Amino acid sequence: MSKQDELQMDQQQLVDAWQRTLPEYVNESDRVSVLADEADEQTLRITLDTAGHQMYSFDFKATYVDSREIKVTLIDVEKDGRSVDERTPIIQQLVEDYTRHIHECAQALHVLTNA
């Protein structure tokens, strides 16, 4: 990866932009939390709490591969504060949906990250 292709943005500005933008891509009633990854300034920690009776909480890691592309990794899924099996069809569908929404948000933020 060339130096100019690396993400050249302050991590806190990036977190703020994601915190503002990601809620536009998920269900209105879902709660979104975006934090800086302390160990890697190219990485964000994203927590999505589903609304309604399911009460699932999804933890993702979004790492900028370069200024345009992110790699999204599922870290954990919890229900009522306890880890659950993420291989069930309903959870797999939610993981796919949220991963797609995270990628859509990253594309929307290209104007900032690709500057």
XYZ file of N, CA and C in Angstrom:
345
model
N 0.861 -1.179 0.000
C 0.000 0.000 0.000
C 0.904 1.236 0.000
N 0.620 2.142 -0.891
C 1.431 3.360 -0.949
C 1.049 4.298 0.193
N 1.991 5.134 0.559
C 1.770 6.055 1.675
C 0.554 6.943 1.412
N 0.395 7.402 0.162
C -0.717 8.312 -0.118
C -2.072 7.609 -0.078
N -2.064 6.292 -0.176
C -3.314 5.547 -0.146
C -3.762 5.223 1.271
N -2.877 5.417 2.249
C -3.240 5.160 3.632
C -4.250 6.194 4.121
N -5.011 5.788 5.099
C -5.963 6.699 5.713
C -5.194 7.817 6.410
N -5.461 9.060 6.039
C -4.735 10.213 6.589
C -5.701 11.094 7.385
N -6.373 10.516 8.331
C -7.377 11.278 9.065
C -7.213 11.040 10.548
N -7.382 12.081 11.328
C -7.327 11.966 12.774
C -8.388 10.959 13.236
N -7.968 10.028 14.095
C -8.875 8.967 14.525
C -10.123 9.512 15.216
N -9.983 10.538 16.031
C -11.155 11.069 16.730
C -12.132 11.727 15.753
N -11.612 12.411 14.734
C -12.489 12.979 13.703
C -13.231 11.865 12.971
N -12.518 10.773 12.723
C -13.119 9.628 12.051
C -14.232 9.027 12.909
N -13.962 8.850 14.193
C -14.971 8.327 15.121
C -16.209 9.226 15.119
N -15.988 10.536 15.194
C -17.112 11.481 15.207
C -17.937 11.377 13.928
N -17.256 11.270 12.786
C -17.958 11.165 11.498
C -18.776 9.881 11.439
N -18.204 8.787 11.903
C -18.931 7.514 11.924
C -20.109 7.578 12.898
N -19.900 8.175 14.052
C -20.964 8.270 15.057
C -22.149 9.066 14.504
N -21.861 10.079 13.687
C -22.922 10.891 13.065
C -23.595 10.158 11.907
N -22.818 9.404 11.126
C -23.304 8.874 9.855
C -23.908 7.481 9.947
N -23.304 6.586 10.723
C -23.777 5.198 10.769
C -25.254 5.060 11.160
N -25.774 5.865 12.090
C -27.202 5.714 12.432
C -28.138 5.888 11.231
N -27.687 6.588 10.188
C -28.506 6.764 8.987
C -28.642 5.469 8.199
N -27.770 4.492 8.465
C -27.744 3.260 7.684
C -28.325 2.052 8.410
N -28.694 2.211 9.655
C -29.281 1.098 10.410
C -30.717 1.463 10.771
N -31.431 0.522 11.354
C -32.809 0.800 11.771
C -32.830 1.979 12.728
N -33.842 2.795 12.577
C -33.959 4.004 13.386
C -33.905 3.714 14.884
N -34.421 2.559 15.282
C -34.498 2.239 16.708
C -33.248 1.527 17.232
N -32.317 1.162 16.340
C -31.068 0.542 16.789
C -30.174 1.603 17.426
N -29.388 1.177 18.410
C -28.425 2.093 19.041
C -27.038 1.815 18.484
N -26.317 2.883 18.210
C -24.991 2.783 17.602
C -23.959 3.429 18.519
N -22.840 2.742 18.686
C -21.716 3.310 19.420
C -20.454 3.063 18.596
N -19.698 4.133 18.340
C -18.448 4.017 17.601
C -17.333 4.570 18.483
N -16.314 3.751 18.693
C -15.180 4.145 19.524
C -13.881 3.920 18.763
N -12.857 4.666 19.150
C -11.529 4.455 18.590
C -10.964 3.160 19.164
N -10.240 2.417 18.341
C -9.511 1.254 18.832
C -8.189 1.773 19.388
N -7.969 1.566 20.673
C -6.779 2.104 21.336
C -5.485 1.532 20.753
N -5.547 0.309 20.241
C -4.339 -0.374 19.778
C -3.991 -0.061 18.323
N -4.964 0.451 17.555
C -4.735 0.647 16.124
C -5.515 1.866 15.647
N -4.802 2.893 15.210
C -5.488 4.123 14.809
C -6.225 3.990 13.475
N -6.052 2.873 12.774
C -6.786 2.617 11.529
C -8.082 1.842 11.787
N -8.362 1.554 13.054
C -9.481 0.678 13.392
C -10.495 1.367 14.298
N -11.763 1.065 14.030
C -12.879 1.546 14.848
C -13.556 0.349 15.489
N -14.082 0.555 16.682
C -14.898 -0.456 17.362
C -16.346 0.002 17.266
N -17.187 -0.836 16.692
C -18.586 -0.471 16.467
C -19.474 -1.443 17.234
N -20.364 -0.896 18.037
C -21.353 -1.710 18.741
C -22.729 -1.295 18.241
N -23.512 -2.294 17.840
C -24.881 -2.055 17.374
C -25.810 -2.852 18.272
N -26.722 -2.142 18.923
C -27.711 -2.777 19.785
C -29.040 -2.775 19.053
N -29.588 -3.986 18.831
C -30.857 -4.074 18.122
C -31.992 -3.616 19.014
N -32.978 -3.084 18.377
C -34.160 -2.625 19.097
C -35.128 -3.793 19.285
N -36.120 -3.569 20.083
C -37.186 -4.549 20.218
C -36.869 -5.647 21.208
N -37.639 -6.716 21.101
C -37.575 -7.786 22.092
C -36.326 -8.662 21.982
N -35.602 -8.584 20.855
C -34.434 -9.450 20.684
C -33.286 -9.044 21.601
N -33.054 -7.753 21.741
C -32.018 -7.232 22.637
C -30.633 -7.807 22.344
N -30.293 -7.912 21.060
C -28.949 -8.370 20.693
C -28.003 -7.178 20.658
N -26.745 -7.458 20.952
C -25.693 -6.458 20.856
C -24.568 -7.056 20.012
N -24.223 -6.368 18.923
C -23.200 -6.847 17.997
C -21.967 -5.967 18.111
N -20.814 -6.586 18.298
C -19.551 -5.853 18.338
C -18.763 -6.171 17.072
N -18.415 -5.114 16.352
C -17.632 -5.247 15.129
C -16.352 -4.454 15.250
N -15.378 -4.864 14.453
C -14.153 -4.111 14.293
C -14.104 -3.727 12.815
N -13.932 -2.444 12.535
C -13.809 -1.965 11.152
C -12.416 -1.372 11.002
N -11.622 -1.996 10.144
C -10.238 -1.567 9.944
C -10.075 -1.023 8.542
N -9.509 0.173 8.438
C -9.233 0.749 7.127
C -8.021 0.055 6.519
N -8.249 -0.636 5.392
C -7.180 -1.287 4.651
C -6.393 -0.210 3.905
N -7.124 0.752 3.363
C -6.543 1.945 2.748
C -7.579 3.057 2.885
N -7.416 4.143 2.166
C -8.316 5.286 2.353
C -9.732 5.017 1.850
N -9.923 3.946 1.078
C -11.243 3.669 0.512
C -11.893 2.391 1.024
N -11.092 1.436 1.461
C -11.621 0.108 1.755
C -11.495 -0.226 3.241
N -12.569 -0.834 3.777
C -12.504 -1.307 5.158
C -12.711 -2.813 5.203
N -12.158 -3.403 6.248
C -12.379 -4.817 6.539
C -13.220 -4.860 7.808
N -14.361 -5.525 7.727
C -15.269 -5.607 8.878
C -15.172 -7.011 9.477
N -14.947 -7.054 10.787
C -14.824 -8.328 11.494
C -15.827 -8.344 12.640
N -16.600 -9.416 12.732
C -17.502 -9.592 13.871
C -16.672 -10.052 15.066
N -16.800 -9.352 16.183
C -16.063 -9.705 17.388
C -16.919 -10.577 18.309
N -18.166 -10.155 18.528
C -19.002 -10.865 19.486
C -20.466 -10.501 19.278
N -21.345 -11.419 19.649
C -22.783 -11.153 19.694
C -23.255 -11.520 21.090
N -23.996 -10.605 21.696
C -24.538 -10.871 23.029
C -26.046 -10.657 23.024
N -26.709 -11.368 23.910
C -28.136 -11.158 24.152
C -28.282 -11.019 25.655
N -28.873 -9.916 26.080
C -29.017 -9.628 27.512
C -27.680 -9.734 28.236
N -26.591 -9.267 27.597
C -25.292 -9.229 28.243
C -24.513 -10.534 28.247
N -25.050 -11.594 27.589
C -24.341 -12.875 27.546
C -24.048 -13.261 26.099
N -22.855 -13.789 25.860
C -22.481 -14.226 24.510
C -23.442 -15.309 24.028
N -23.763 -15.244 22.737
C -24.661 -16.239 22.140
C -23.981 -16.849 20.912
N -24.528 -17.969 20.460
C -24.020 -18.646 19.267
C -24.366 -17.793 18.048
N -23.329 -17.310 17.370
C -23.591 -16.419 16.238
C -23.844 -17.171 14.941
N -23.942 -18.497 14.996
C -24.161 -19.284 13.774
C -25.633 -19.523 13.473
N -26.531 -19.067 14.321
C -27.952 -19.286 14.054
C -28.381 -18.441 12.855
N -29.379 -18.902 12.100
C -29.797 -18.170 10.885
C -30.197 -16.714 11.146
N -30.934 -16.451 12.219
C -31.365 -15.073 12.486
C -30.159 -14.176 12.757
N -29.209 -14.675 13.535
C -28.031 -13.866 13.860
C -27.150 -13.702 12.623
N -26.996 -14.762 11.826
C -26.221 -14.652 10.593
C -26.811 -13.592 9.670
N -28.135 -13.550 9.583
C -28.796 -12.553 8.732
C -28.536 -11.137 9.255
N -28.633 -10.969 10.568
C -28.372 -9.656 11.161
C -26.912 -9.249 10.964
N -25.982 -10.192 11.127
C -24.560 -9.901 10.926
C -24.326 -9.453 9.480
N -24.927 -10.178 8.522
C -24.791 -9.795 7.109
C -25.340 -8.398 6.867
N -26.512 -8.122 7.407
C -27.137 -6.805 7.231
C -26.262 -5.703 7.824
N -25.823 -5.893 9.051
C -25.007 -4.862 9.706
C -23.667 -4.675 8.998
N -23.064 -5.771 8.547
C -21.801 -5.667 7.811
C -22.005 -4.828 6.555
N -23.098 -5.085 5.846
C -23.406 -4.305 4.637
C -23.619 -2.828 4.999
N -24.340 -2.552 6.072
C -24.582 -1.165 6.495
C -23.275 -0.459 6.857
N -22.365 -1.189 7.498
C -21.068 -0.607 7.861
C -20.287 -0.251 6.595
N -20.312 -1.148 5.612
C -19.636 -0.858 4.337
C -20.284 0.336 3.627
N -21.614 0.407 3.680
C -22.319 1.548 3.056
C -21.923 2.854 3.727
N -21.795 2.836 5.043
C -21.390 4.028 5.776
C -19.968 4.426 5.375
N -19.078 3.441 5.262
C -17.693 3.733 4.846
C -17.675 4.380 3.464
N -18.534 3.892 2.555
C -18.599 4.494 1.217
C -19.092 5.932 1.304
N -20.064 6.162 2.157
C -20.590 7.530 2.310
C -19.519 8.474 2.866
N -18.601 7.928 3.644
C -17.557 8.748 4.267
C -16.299 8.897 3.391
N -16.336 8.338 2.170
C -15.193 8.463 1.262
C -14.777 9.905 1.059
N -15.755 10.801 1.050
C -15.430 12.223 0.845
C -14.472 12.730 1.918
N -14.551 12.161 3.114
C -13.646 12.537 4.194
C -12.353 11.729 4.179
N -12.493 10.400 4.019
C -11.339 9.518 4.181
C -10.433 9.524 2.956
N -10.960 9.904 1.825
C -10.185 9.850 0.589
C -9.638 11.226 0.221
N -9.647 12.148 1.163
C -9.206 13.527 0.882
C -7.696 13.613 0.731
